[in-house]
mmCIF file of C-alpha atoms in Angstrom:
data_model
loop_
_atom_site.group_PDB
_atom_site.id
_atom_site.type_symbol
_atom_site.label_atom_id
_atom_site.label_comp_id
_atom_site.label_asym_id
_atom_site.label_seq_id
_atom_site.Cartn_x
_atom_site.Cartn_y
_atom_site.Cartn_z
ATOM 1 C CA MET A 26 -22.959 -13.801 -11.096
ATOM 2 C CA TYR A 27 -22.906 -16.877 -13.330
ATOM 3 C CA ASP A 28 -20.519 -18.742 -11.021
ATOM 4 C CA ARG A 29 -23.017 -18.154 -8.244
ATOM 5 C CA LEU A 30 -25.846 -19.423 -10.435
ATOM 6 C CA LYS A 31 -23.891 -22.604 -11.195
ATOM 7 C CA LEU A 32 -23.488 -23.240 -7.455
ATOM 8 C CA ILE A 33 -27.209 -22.645 -6.856
ATOM 9 C CA GLU A 34 -28.089 -25.100 -9.634
ATOM 10 C CA LYS A 35 -25.734 -27.692 -8.181
ATOM 11 C CA HIS A 36 -27.234 -27.245 -4.705
ATOM 12 C CA TYR A 37 -30.753 -27.495 -6.159
ATOM 13 C CA GLN A 38 -29.882 -30.828 -7.790
ATOM 14 C CA GLU A 39 -28.416 -32.105 -4.508
ATOM 15 C CA ILE A 40 -31.708 -31.243 -2.784
ATOM 16 C CA GLN A 41 -33.682 -33.114 -5.477
ATOM 17 C CA ASP A 42 -31.448 -36.161 -5.001
ATOM 18 C CA LYS A 43 -32.043 -36.124 -1.244
ATOM 19 C CA LEU A 44 -35.802 -35.713 -1.675
ATOM 20 C CA SER A 45 -35.962 -38.680 -4.040
ATOM 21 C CA SER A 46 -33.877 -40.910 -1.739
ATOM 22 C CA GLY A 47 -36.851 -41.812 0.478
ATOM 23 C CA LYS A 48 -34.607 -41.724 3.555
ATOM 24 C CA LEU A 49 -35.656 -38.397 5.076
ATOM 25 C CA GLU A 50 -37.602 -37.662 8.231
ATOM 26 C CA VAL A 51 -40.654 -35.428 7.917
ATOM 27 C CA LYS A 52 -38.963 -32.386 9.483
ATOM 28 C CA GLU A 53 -35.931 -32.561 7.175
ATOM 29 C CA MET A 54 -38.108 -33.215 4.130
ATOM 30 C CA THR A 55 -40.278 -30.204 4.940
ATOM 31 C CA ALA A 56 -37.231 -27.944 5.275
ATOM 32 C CA LEU A 57 -35.757 -29.218 1.984
ATOM 33 C CA LEU A 58 -39.047 -28.751 0.130
ATOM 34 C CA ILE A 59 -39.222 -25.148 1.349
ATOM 35 C CA GLU A 60 -35.615 -24.506 0.297
ATOM 36 C CA SER A 61 -36.163 -26.183 -3.075
ATOM 37 C CA SER A 62 -39.220 -24.043 -3.735
ATOM 38 C CA SER A 63 -37.320 -20.868 -2.818
ATOM 39 C CA ILE A 64 -34.610 -21.397 -5.487
ATOM 40 C CA GLN A 65 -36.609 -23.267 -8.141
ATOM 41 C CA GLU A 66 -37.455 -20.175 -10.201
ATOM 42 C CA THR A 67 -33.824 -19.022 -10.112
ATOM 43 C CA VAL A 68 -32.578 -22.411 -11.340
ATOM 44 C CA GLU A 69 -35.210 -22.673 -14.087
ATOM 45 C CA THR A 70 -34.473 -19.124 -15.273
ATOM 46 C CA TYR A 71 -30.723 -19.816 -15.293
ATOM 47 C CA ARG A 72 -31.233 -23.027 -17.292
ATOM 48 C CA PHE A 73 -33.369 -21.112 -19.804
ATOM 49 C CA PHE A 74 -30.630 -18.446 -20.044
ATOM 50 C CA ARG A 75 -27.955 -21.091 -20.570
ATOM 51 C CA ASP A 76 -29.981 -22.950 -23.250
ATOM 52 C CA LYS A 77 -30.680 -19.729 -25.134
ATOM 53 C CA THR A 78 -26.997 -18.743 -24.920
ATOM 54 C CA ASN A 79 -25.994 -22.075 -26.480
ATOM 55 C CA GLU A 80 -28.703 -21.651 -29.128
ATOM 56 C CA LEU A 81 -27.339 -18.191 -29.932
ATOM 57 C CA LYS A 82 -23.813 -19.567 -30.391
ATOM 58 C CA ASP A 83 -25.095 -22.215 -32.806
ATOM 59 C CA LEU A 84 -27.004 -19.642 -34.852
ATOM 60 C CA GLU A 85 -23.997 -17.300 -35.014
ATOM 61 C CA LEU A 86 -21.887 -20.171 -36.372
ATOM 62 C CA MET A 87 -24.616 -21.026 -38.860
ATOM 63 C CA ILE A 88 -24.791 -17.499 -40.225
ATOM 64 C CA LEU A 89 -21.026 -17.512 -40.848
ATOM 65 C CA GLU A 90 -21.293 -20.656 -42.968
ATOM 66 C CA GLU A 91 -24.572 -19.862 -44.752
ATOM 67 C CA GLN A 92 -24.493 -18.592 -48.342
ATOM 68 C CA ASP A 93 -28.191 -18.112 -49.030
ATOM 69 C CA GLU A 94 -29.153 -14.451 -48.441
ATOM 70 C CA GLU A 95 -32.763 -15.251 -47.534
ATOM 71 C CA MET A 96 -31.670 -17.855 -44.988
ATOM 72 C CA ILE A 97 -29.107 -15.433 -43.529
ATOM 73 C CA GLU A 98 -31.862 -12.861 -43.060
ATOM 74 C CA MET A 99 -34.109 -15.394 -41.292
ATOM 75 C CA VAL A 100 -31.290 -16.539 -39.004
ATOM 76 C CA GLN A 101 -30.389 -12.941 -38.187
ATOM 77 C CA LEU A 102 -33.988 -12.240 -37.158
ATOM 78 C CA GLU A 103 -33.891 -15.231 -34.825
ATOM 79 C CA ILE A 104 -30.534 -14.085 -33.413
ATOM 80 C CA ASP A 105 -32.010 -10.654 -32.635
ATOM 81 C CA LYS A 106 -34.996 -12.265 -30.864
ATOM 82 C CA ILE A 107 -32.759 -14.456 -28.731
ATOM 83 C CA LYS A 108 -30.531 -11.499 -27.808
ATOM 84 C CA ASP A 109 -33.598 -9.598 -26.607
ATOM 85 C CA LYS A 110 -34.715 -12.608 -24.530
ATOM 86 C CA LEU A 111 -31.222 -12.997 -23.067
ATOM 87 C CA GLU A 112 -31.118 -9.336 -22.089
ATOM 88 C CA GLN A 113 -34.501 -9.602 -20.347
ATOM 89 C CA THR A 114 -33.539 -12.874 -18.651
ATOM 90 C CA ASP A 115 -30.237 -11.417 -17.467
ATOM 91 C CA GLU A 116 -32.120 -8.591 -15.709
ATOM 92 C CA LYS A 117 -34.522 -11.110 -14.186
ATOM 93 C CA LEU A 118 -31.600 -13.177 -12.851
ATOM 94 C CA LYS A 119 -30.106 -10.093 -11.188
ATOM 95 C CA ILE A 120 -33.386 -9.555 -9.331
ATOM 96 C CA LEU A 121 -33.740 -13.240 -8.439
ATOM 97 C CA LEU A 122 -30.257 -13.164 -6.886
ATOM 98 C CA LEU A 123 -31.072 -10.240 -4.616
ATOM 99 C CA PRO A 124 -31.175 -11.091 -0.887
ATOM 100 C CA LYS A 125 -34.591 -12.535 -0.111
ATOM 101 C CA ASP A 126 -36.769 -12.233 2.940
ATOM 102 C CA PRO A 127 -37.014 -15.806 4.304
ATOM 103 C CA ASN A 128 -40.677 -15.173 5.081
ATOM 104 C CA ASP A 129 -41.689 -14.151 1.541
ATOM 105 C CA GLY A 130 -43.333 -17.469 0.721
ATOM 106 C CA LYS A 131 -45.523 -17.533 3.817
ATOM 107 C CA ASN A 132 -49.181 -16.905 4.445
ATOM 108 C CA VAL A 133 -49.952 -13.808 6.503
ATOM 109 C CA ILE A 134 -52.119 -12.736 9.388
ATOM 110 C CA VAL A 135 -53.331 -9.165 8.996
ATOM 111 C CA GLU A 136 -54.622 -6.993 11.820
ATOM 112 C CA ILE A 137 -56.557 -3.811 10.987
ATOM 113 C CA LYS A 138 -57.684 -1.388 13.706
ATOM 114 C CA GLY A 139 -59.726 1.778 13.539
ATOM 115 C CA ALA A 140 -57.542 4.504 15.050
ATOM 116 C CA ALA A 141 -58.011 8.284 15.005
ATOM 117 C CA GLY A 142 -61.469 9.495 14.061
ATOM 118 C CA GLY A 143 -63.706 7.276 16.156
ATOM 119 C CA ASP A 144 -66.562 5.777 14.110
ATOM 120 C CA GLU A 145 -65.073 7.087 10.853
ATOM 121 C CA GLY A 146 -61.757 5.352 11.660
ATOM 122 C CA ASN A 147 -63.662 2.096 12.210
ATOM 123 C CA LEU A 148 -65.552 2.515 8.937
ATOM 124 C CA PHE A 149 -62.246 3.076 7.142
ATOM 125 C CA ALA A 150 -60.847 -0.087 8.749
ATOM 126 C CA GLY A 151 -63.797 -1.900 7.182
ATOM 127 C CA ASP A 152 -63.011 -0.338 3.794
ATOM 128 C CA LEU A 153 -59.388 -1.511 4.044
ATOM 129 C CA PHE A 154 -60.510 -5.046 4.932
ATOM 130 C CA ARG A 155 -62.753 -5.035 1.872
ATOM 131 C CA MET A 156 -59.876 -3.727 -0.289
ATOM 132 C CA TYR A 157 -57.526 -6.499 0.836
ATOM 133 C CA SER A 158 -60.281 -9.096 0.411
ATOM 134 C CA LYS A 159 -60.898 -8.030 -3.183
ATOM 135 C CA TYR A 160 -57.161 -7.942 -3.946
ATOM 136 C CA ALA A 161 -56.762 -11.435 -2.455
ATOM 137 C CA GLU A 162 -59.588 -12.636 -4.688
ATOM 138 C CA THR A 163 -57.797 -11.370 -7.810
ATOM 139 C CA GLN A 164 -54.665 -13.269 -6.715
ATOM 140 C CA GLY A 165 -56.510 -16.511 -6.027
ATOM 141 C CA TRP A 166 -55.748 -16.266 -2.305
ATOM 142 C CA LYS A 167 -58.025 -17.470 0.489
ATOM 143 C CA ILE A 168 -59.202 -15.277 3.398
ATOM 144 C CA GLU A 169 -60.218 -16.543 6.837
ATOM 145 C CA VAL A 170 -61.450 -14.122 9.516
ATOM 146 C CA MET A 171 -59.884 -15.072 12.853
ATOM 147 C CA SER A 172 -61.202 -12.355 15.155
ATOM 148 C CA ALA A 173 -63.409 -9.310 14.625
ATOM 149 C CA MET A 174 -64.875 -6.534 16.765
ATOM 150 C CA GLU A 175 -67.429 -4.521 14.833
ATOM 151 C CA GLY A 176 -67.834 -0.789 15.344
ATOM 152 C CA SER A 177 -71.125 0.565 16.639
ATOM 153 C CA MET A 178 -71.704 2.440 13.344
ATOM 154 C CA GLY A 179 -70.198 -0.258 11.108
ATOM 155 C CA GLY A 180 -66.695 -1.199 10.083
ATOM 156 C CA TYR A 181 -64.337 -2.626 12.677
ATOM 157 C CA THR A 182 -62.615 -1.423 15.793
ATOM 158 C CA SER A 183 -60.368 -4.436 15.169
ATOM 159 C CA ILE A 184 -60.272 -7.333 12.726
ATOM 160 C CA GLU A 185 -57.671 -10.071 12.306
ATOM 161 C CA PHE A 186 -57.674 -12.400 9.332
ATOM 162 C CA MET A 187 -55.411 -14.888 7.577
ATOM 163 C CA ILE A 188 -54.618 -14.694 3.876
ATOM 164 C CA SER A 189 -53.352 -17.980 2.414
ATOM 165 C CA GLY A 190 -51.818 -18.474 -1.004
ATOM 166 C CA LYS A 191 -48.635 -18.228 -3.038
ATOM 167 C CA GLN A 192 -46.022 -15.680 -1.933
ATOM 168 C CA VAL A 193 -48.585 -13.665 0.063
ATOM 169 C CA TYR A 194 -46.111 -12.082 2.495
ATOM 170 C CA SER A 195 -43.810 -10.988 -0.335
ATOM 171 C CA PHE A 196 -46.582 -8.651 -1.545
ATOM 172 C CA LEU A 197 -48.419 -7.600 1.604
ATOM 173 C CA LYS A 198 -45.461 -6.994 3.950
ATOM 174 C CA TYR A 199 -45.388 -3.448 2.556
ATOM 175 C CA GLU A 200 -48.800 -2.685 4.065
ATOM 176 C CA SER A 201 -47.816 -2.391 7.745
ATOM 177 C CA GLY A 202 -48.268 1.156 9.015
ATOM 178 C CA THR A 203 -50.843 3.897 9.466
ATOM 179 C CA HIS A 204 -53.290 4.468 6.609
ATOM 180 C CA ARG A 205 -54.959 7.895 6.512
ATOM 181 C CA VAL A 206 -58.307 8.726 4.910
ATOM 182 C CA GLN A 207 -59.629 12.186 3.993
ATOM 183 C CA ARG A 208 -63.337 12.355 3.147
ATOM 184 C CA VAL A 209 -66.717 13.723 4.199
ATOM 185 C CA PRO A 210 -68.299 11.284 6.703
ATOM 186 C CA GLU A 211 -71.926 10.289 6.169
ATOM 187 C CA THR A 212 -72.760 11.884 9.531
ATOM 188 C CA GLU A 213 -71.196 15.254 8.574
ATOM 189 C CA SER A 214 -74.058 17.712 7.955
ATOM 190 C CA MET A 215 -71.840 20.654 6.942
ATOM 191 C CA GLY A 216 -69.953 18.750 4.220
ATOM 192 C CA ARG A 217 -66.582 19.212 5.913
ATOM 193 C CA ILE A 218 -63.709 16.852 5.075
ATOM 194 C CA HIS A 219 -62.498 14.846 8.072
ATOM 195 C CA THR A 220 -59.176 13.062 8.465
ATOM 196 C CA SER A 221 -59.204 9.648 10.121
ATOM 197 C CA THR A 222 -56.764 6.758 10.339
ATOM 198 C CA ALA A 223 -56.587 2.989 10.622
ATOM 199 C CA THR A 224 -53.524 0.906 11.398
ATOM 200 C CA VAL A 225 -52.505 -2.203 9.479
ATOM 201 C CA HIS A 226 -50.134 -4.841 10.801
ATOM 202 C CA VAL A 227 -49.025 -7.718 8.560
ATOM 203 C CA MET A 228 -47.438 -10.756 10.232
ATOM 204 C CA PRO A 229 -45.983 -13.854 8.517
ATOM 205 C CA GLU A 230 -47.557 -17.111 9.657
ATOM 206 C CA ALA A 231 -45.239 -19.058 11.965
ATOM 207 C CA GLU A 232 -44.302 -22.590 10.916
ATOM 208 C CA GLU A 233 -44.366 -25.449 13.405
ATOM 209 C CA ILE A 234 -40.613 -25.951 13.014
ATOM 210 C CA GLU A 235 -39.862 -22.309 13.882
ATOM 211 C CA LEU A 236 -41.512 -21.993 17.287
ATOM 212 C CA ASP A 237 -41.795 -24.361 20.207
ATOM 213 C CA ILE A 238 -44.698 -23.099 22.311
ATOM 214 C CA LYS A 239 -45.709 -25.131 25.331
ATOM 215 C CA TRP A 240 -49.358 -25.260 26.386
ATOM 216 C CA GLU A 241 -48.286 -25.229 30.028
ATOM 217 C CA ASP A 242 -47.104 -21.651 29.427
ATOM 218 C CA ILE A 243 -50.554 -20.601 28.195
ATOM 219 C CA ARG A 244 -53.574 -19.636 30.306
ATOM 220 C CA VAL A 245 -56.833 -20.473 28.557
ATOM 221 C CA ASP A 246 -60.002 -18.499 29.351
ATOM 222 C CA THR A 247 -63.436 -19.090 27.828
ATOM 223 C CA TYR A 248 -66.323 -16.632 27.671
ATOM 224 C CA ASN A 249 -69.521 -15.820 25.784
ATOM 225 C CA SER A 250 -68.883 -14.263 22.364
ATOM 226 C CA SER A 251 -70.128 -10.717 21.881
ATOM 227 C CA GLY A 252 -71.155 -8.375 19.074
ATOM 228 C CA PRO A 253 -71.048 -4.586 18.563
ATOM 229 C CA GLY A 254 -71.395 -2.677 21.810
ATOM 230 C CA GLY A 255 -70.479 -5.751 23.838
ATOM 231 C CA GLN A 256 -73.851 -7.483 23.699
ATOM 232 C CA SER A 257 -73.730 -11.262 24.055
ATOM 233 C CA VAL A 258 -74.485 -13.102 20.816
ATOM 234 C CA ASN A 259 -74.678 -16.588 22.295
ATOM 235 C CA THR A 260 -75.107 -18.207 25.703
ATOM 236 C CA THR A 261 -72.338 -20.805 25.462
ATOM 237 C CA LYS A 262 -68.728 -20.101 26.327
ATOM 238 C CA SER A 263 -67.401 -20.708 22.827
ATOM 239 C CA ALA A 264 -65.070 -17.681 22.700
ATOM 240 C CA VAL A 265 -61.468 -18.355 23.723
ATOM 241 C CA ARG A 266 -58.761 -16.079 25.118
ATOM 242 C CA LEU A 267 -55.129 -17.246 25.330
ATOM 243 C CA PHE A 268 -52.559 -15.568 27.562
ATOM 244 C CA HIS A 269 -48.904 -16.506 26.937
ATOM 245 C CA GLU A 270 -47.308 -15.944 30.333
ATOM 246 C CA PRO A 271 -43.587 -15.831 29.294
ATOM 247 C CA SER A 272 -44.179 -13.049 26.742
ATOM 248 C CA GLY A 273 -47.291 -11.393 28.182
ATOM 249 C CA LEU A 274 -49.056 -11.664 24.814
ATOM 250 C CA MET A 275 -52.809 -12.192 24.774
ATOM 251 C CA VAL A 276 -55.069 -13.146 21.858
ATOM 252 C CA ALA A 277 -58.761 -13.948 21.562
ATOM 253 C CA CYS A 278 -61.069 -15.569 19.028
ATOM 254 C CA GLN A 279 -64.837 -15.875 18.864
ATOM 255 C CA GLU A 280 -65.514 -16.258 15.133
ATOM 256 C CA GLY A 281 -65.654 -20.061 15.103
ATOM 257 C CA LYS A 282 -68.722 -22.176 15.817
ATOM 258 C CA SER A 283 -67.132 -24.084 18.684
ATOM 259 C CA GLN A 284 -64.721 -23.580 21.545
ATOM 260 C CA HIS A 285 -62.360 -26.127 19.963
ATOM 261 C CA GLU A 286 -62.296 -24.240 16.669
ATOM 262 C CA ASN A 287 -61.712 -20.897 18.380
ATOM 263 C CA LYS A 288 -58.923 -22.349 20.510
ATOM 264 C CA ALA A 289 -57.095 -23.655 17.427
ATOM 265 C CA THR A 290 -57.472 -20.325 15.624
ATOM 266 C CA ALA A 291 -56.343 -18.332 18.658
ATOM 267 C CA PHE A 292 -53.256 -20.548 18.969
ATOM 268 C CA LYS A 293 -52.374 -19.902 15.327
ATOM 269 C CA LEU A 294 -52.733 -16.173 15.963
ATOM 270 C CA LEU A 295 -50.594 -16.372 19.102
ATOM 271 C CA LYS A 296 -47.796 -18.118 17.189
ATOM 272 C CA ALA A 297 -47.856 -15.413 14.516
ATOM 273 C CA ARG A 298 -47.605 -12.665 17.146
ATOM 274 C CA LEU A 299 -44.695 -14.372 18.893
ATOM 275 C CA PHE A 300 -42.902 -14.931 15.585
ATOM 276 C CA ASP A 301 -43.502 -11.311 14.618
ATOM 277 C CA SER A 302 -42.033 -10.094 17.913
ATOM 278 C CA ILE A 303 -38.888 -12.142 17.192
ATOM 279 C CA ILE A 304 -38.552 -10.473 13.765
ATOM 280 C CA GLU A 305 -39.037 -7.028 15.355
ATOM 281 C CA GLU A 306 -36.246 -7.753 17.841
ATOM 282 C CA GLN A 307 -33.902 -8.843 15.039
ATOM 283 C CA LEU A 308 -34.597 -5.662 13.086
ATOM 284 C CA ALA A 309 -34.019 -3.517 16.172
ATOM 285 C CA LYS A 310 -30.627 -5.178 16.786
ATOM 286 C CA GLU A 311 -29.530 -4.522 13.210
ATOM 287 C CA GLY A 312 -30.003 -0.793 13.690
ATOM 288 C CA ALA A 313 -32.114 1.946 12.205
ATOM 289 C CA ASP A 314 -30.371 1.821 8.820
ATOM 290 C CA ARG A 315 -31.771 -1.679 8.300
ATOM 291 C CA LYS A 316 -35.351 -0.401 8.288
ATOM 292 C CA ALA A 317 -36.645 -0.547 4.744
ATOM 293 C CA LEU A 318 -38.249 2.476 3.171
ATOM 294 C CA VAL A 319 -40.669 0.024 1.624
ATOM 295 C CA GLY A 320 -40.287 -2.784 4.106
ATOM 296 C CA ARG A 321 -41.981 -3.386 7.421
ATOM 297 C CA GLY A 322 -41.469 0.150 8.698
ATOM 298 C CA ASP A 323 -42.820 1.561 11.919
ATOM 299 C CA ARG A 324 -46.450 0.745 12.588
ATOM 300 C CA SER A 325 -47.001 4.294 13.840
ATOM 301 C CA GLU A 326 -45.644 5.734 10.590
ATOM 302 C CA LYS A 327 -48.132 7.238 8.136
ATOM 303 C CA ILE A 328 -47.483 5.307 4.946
ATOM 304 C CA ARG A 329 -50.447 6.180 2.719
ATOM 305 C CA THR A 330 -53.248 8.729 2.299
ATOM 306 C CA TYR A 331 -56.589 8.017 0.617
ATOM 307 C CA ASN A 332 -58.234 11.304 -0.448
ATOM 308 C CA TYR A 333 -61.803 10.665 -1.606
ATOM 309 C CA PRO A 334 -62.754 14.170 -2.873
ATOM 310 C CA GLN A 335 -59.754 14.150 -5.240
ATOM 311 C CA ASN A 336 -59.933 10.388 -6.016
ATOM 312 C CA ARG A 337 -56.272 10.355 -4.967
ATOM 313 C CA VAL A 338 -53.998 7.844 -3.243
ATOM 314 C CA THR A 339 -50.506 8.881 -2.136
ATOM 315 C CA ASP A 340 -47.867 6.478 -0.876
ATOM 316 C CA HIS A 341 -45.560 8.683 1.181
ATOM 317 C CA ARG A 342 -42.605 6.259 1.251
ATOM 318 C CA ILE A 343 -41.846 6.564 -2.462
ATOM 319 C CA GLY A 344 -43.688 9.800 -3.250
ATOM 320 C CA LEU A 345 -46.175 8.040 -5.524
ATOM 321 C CA THR A 346 -49.527 9.754 -6.202
ATOM 322 C CA LEU A 347 -52.280 8.156 -8.306
ATOM 323 C CA GLN A 348 -55.700 9.554 -9.209
ATOM 324 C CA ARG A 349 -57.072 5.997 -9.015
ATOM 325 C CA LEU A 350 -58.526 5.704 -5.514
ATOM 326 C CA ASP A 351 -61.800 4.298 -6.879
ATOM 327 C CA ALA A 352 -59.939 1.401 -8.525
ATOM 328 C CA ILE A 353 -57.488 0.804 -5.666
ATOM 329 C CA ILE A 354 -60.168 0.649 -2.949
ATOM 330 C CA GLU A 355 -61.969 -1.924 -5.147
ATOM 331 C CA GLY A 356 -58.955 -4.225 -5.001
ATOM 332 C CA ARG A 357 -56.521 -2.896 -7.633
ATOM 333 C CA LEU A 358 -53.788 -2.783 -4.998
ATOM 334 C CA ASP A 359 -51.259 -3.869 -7.627
ATOM 335 C CA LEU A 360 -51.257 -0.241 -8.829
ATOM 336 C CA ILE A 361 -49.463 0.615 -5.558
ATOM 337 C CA LEU A 362 -47.627 -2.623 -4.760
ATOM 338 C CA GLU A 363 -45.805 -2.980 -8.087
ATOM 339 C CA PRO A 364 -44.116 0.464 -7.862
ATOM 340 C CA LEU A 365 -43.206 -0.302 -4.228
ATOM 341 C CA LEU A 366 -41.604 -3.607 -5.202
ATOM 342 C CA ASN A 367 -39.795 -2.007 -8.140
ATOM 343 C CA GLU A 368 -38.377 0.724 -5.888
ATOM 344 C CA PHE A 369 -37.296 -1.849 -3.314
ATOM 345 C CA GLN A 370 -35.475 -3.917 -5.960
ATOM 346 C CA LYS A 371 -33.920 -0.810 -7.504
ATOM 347 C CA ARG A 372 -32.450 0.212 -4.151
ATOM 348 C CA GLN A 373 -31.106 -3.306 -3.595
ATOM 349 C CA LEU A 374 -29.483 -3.340 -7.034
ATOM 350 C CA MET A 375 -27.873 0.021 -6.222
ATOM 351 C CA GLY A 376 -26.437 -1.547 -3.088
ATOM 352 C CA GLU A 377 -28.455 0.435 -0.576
ATOM 353 C CA LYS A 378 -29.380 -1.133 2.745
ATOM 354 C CA VAL A 379 -33.127 -1.690 2.709
#
């Protein structure tokens, strides 16, 4: 492991030397900055481990030569502290050296759709959007709504939004799948519990250097934006629909104030969808055993149940049940995401394909 860390540190220094040379083109510089950022924490942790190891050796030599009992006791206490730090850092290095998803550092585009349950499914989609918004706020991330279709009774039949910030995809990639809610709808006069669902799809944002999309391959349509029930909300054709003819993908945006703004947002969404389809194809080629229990998963798979009467949330992938629905729906998504990440890392350390 330590030989590998030495090579990573050497490569990191080579990258820094290239970046400081002032002889790079923008594309190469961008790629090197991304690579540097991806291994920076590993290098800094390794350097800390190495410094503490050298410090430990010096203290162990000191205690052999020291005659004063009080000083020996003080040095021994410091030795014990450093050993604890080294043990913790060693475990951290093992995790940092695990194979990484190249998209972990990216922003994400999230699509939430009301599914089974009609109006109640749409209302639940709205609750999920609010949950992710509050979680993003706690992380210092920024949210931008790209496209939204409100349900007739509230919530959303569909909403697409971007979350920007540090390492967003590394946390939220576990959210793709079907989310199920069990509760008594406001419209239920008999007090019966209904089961409804909403689907969540998390896509990494595509970088300019990753996709070459030509505008001549895209059909652009403009139309009047609309609200719930399809009623027109303005009389100018500011809404934009893009159809990518080679792939057959179509996206639309009407949230912006101008046609130009909506066109730019729709293009960003189209790139994310195309990039996501490429990732899906790669996963399919690698076979079913490559599908992570806590990774992307199948979007049709039921991954989590939110039971309101029992204040319970169950994540079916790792068999985790928490009586904390009230906190989780208010943005404490870390209560679910941290156990998911821990399980994922545990399986990687055990050598399982995930």
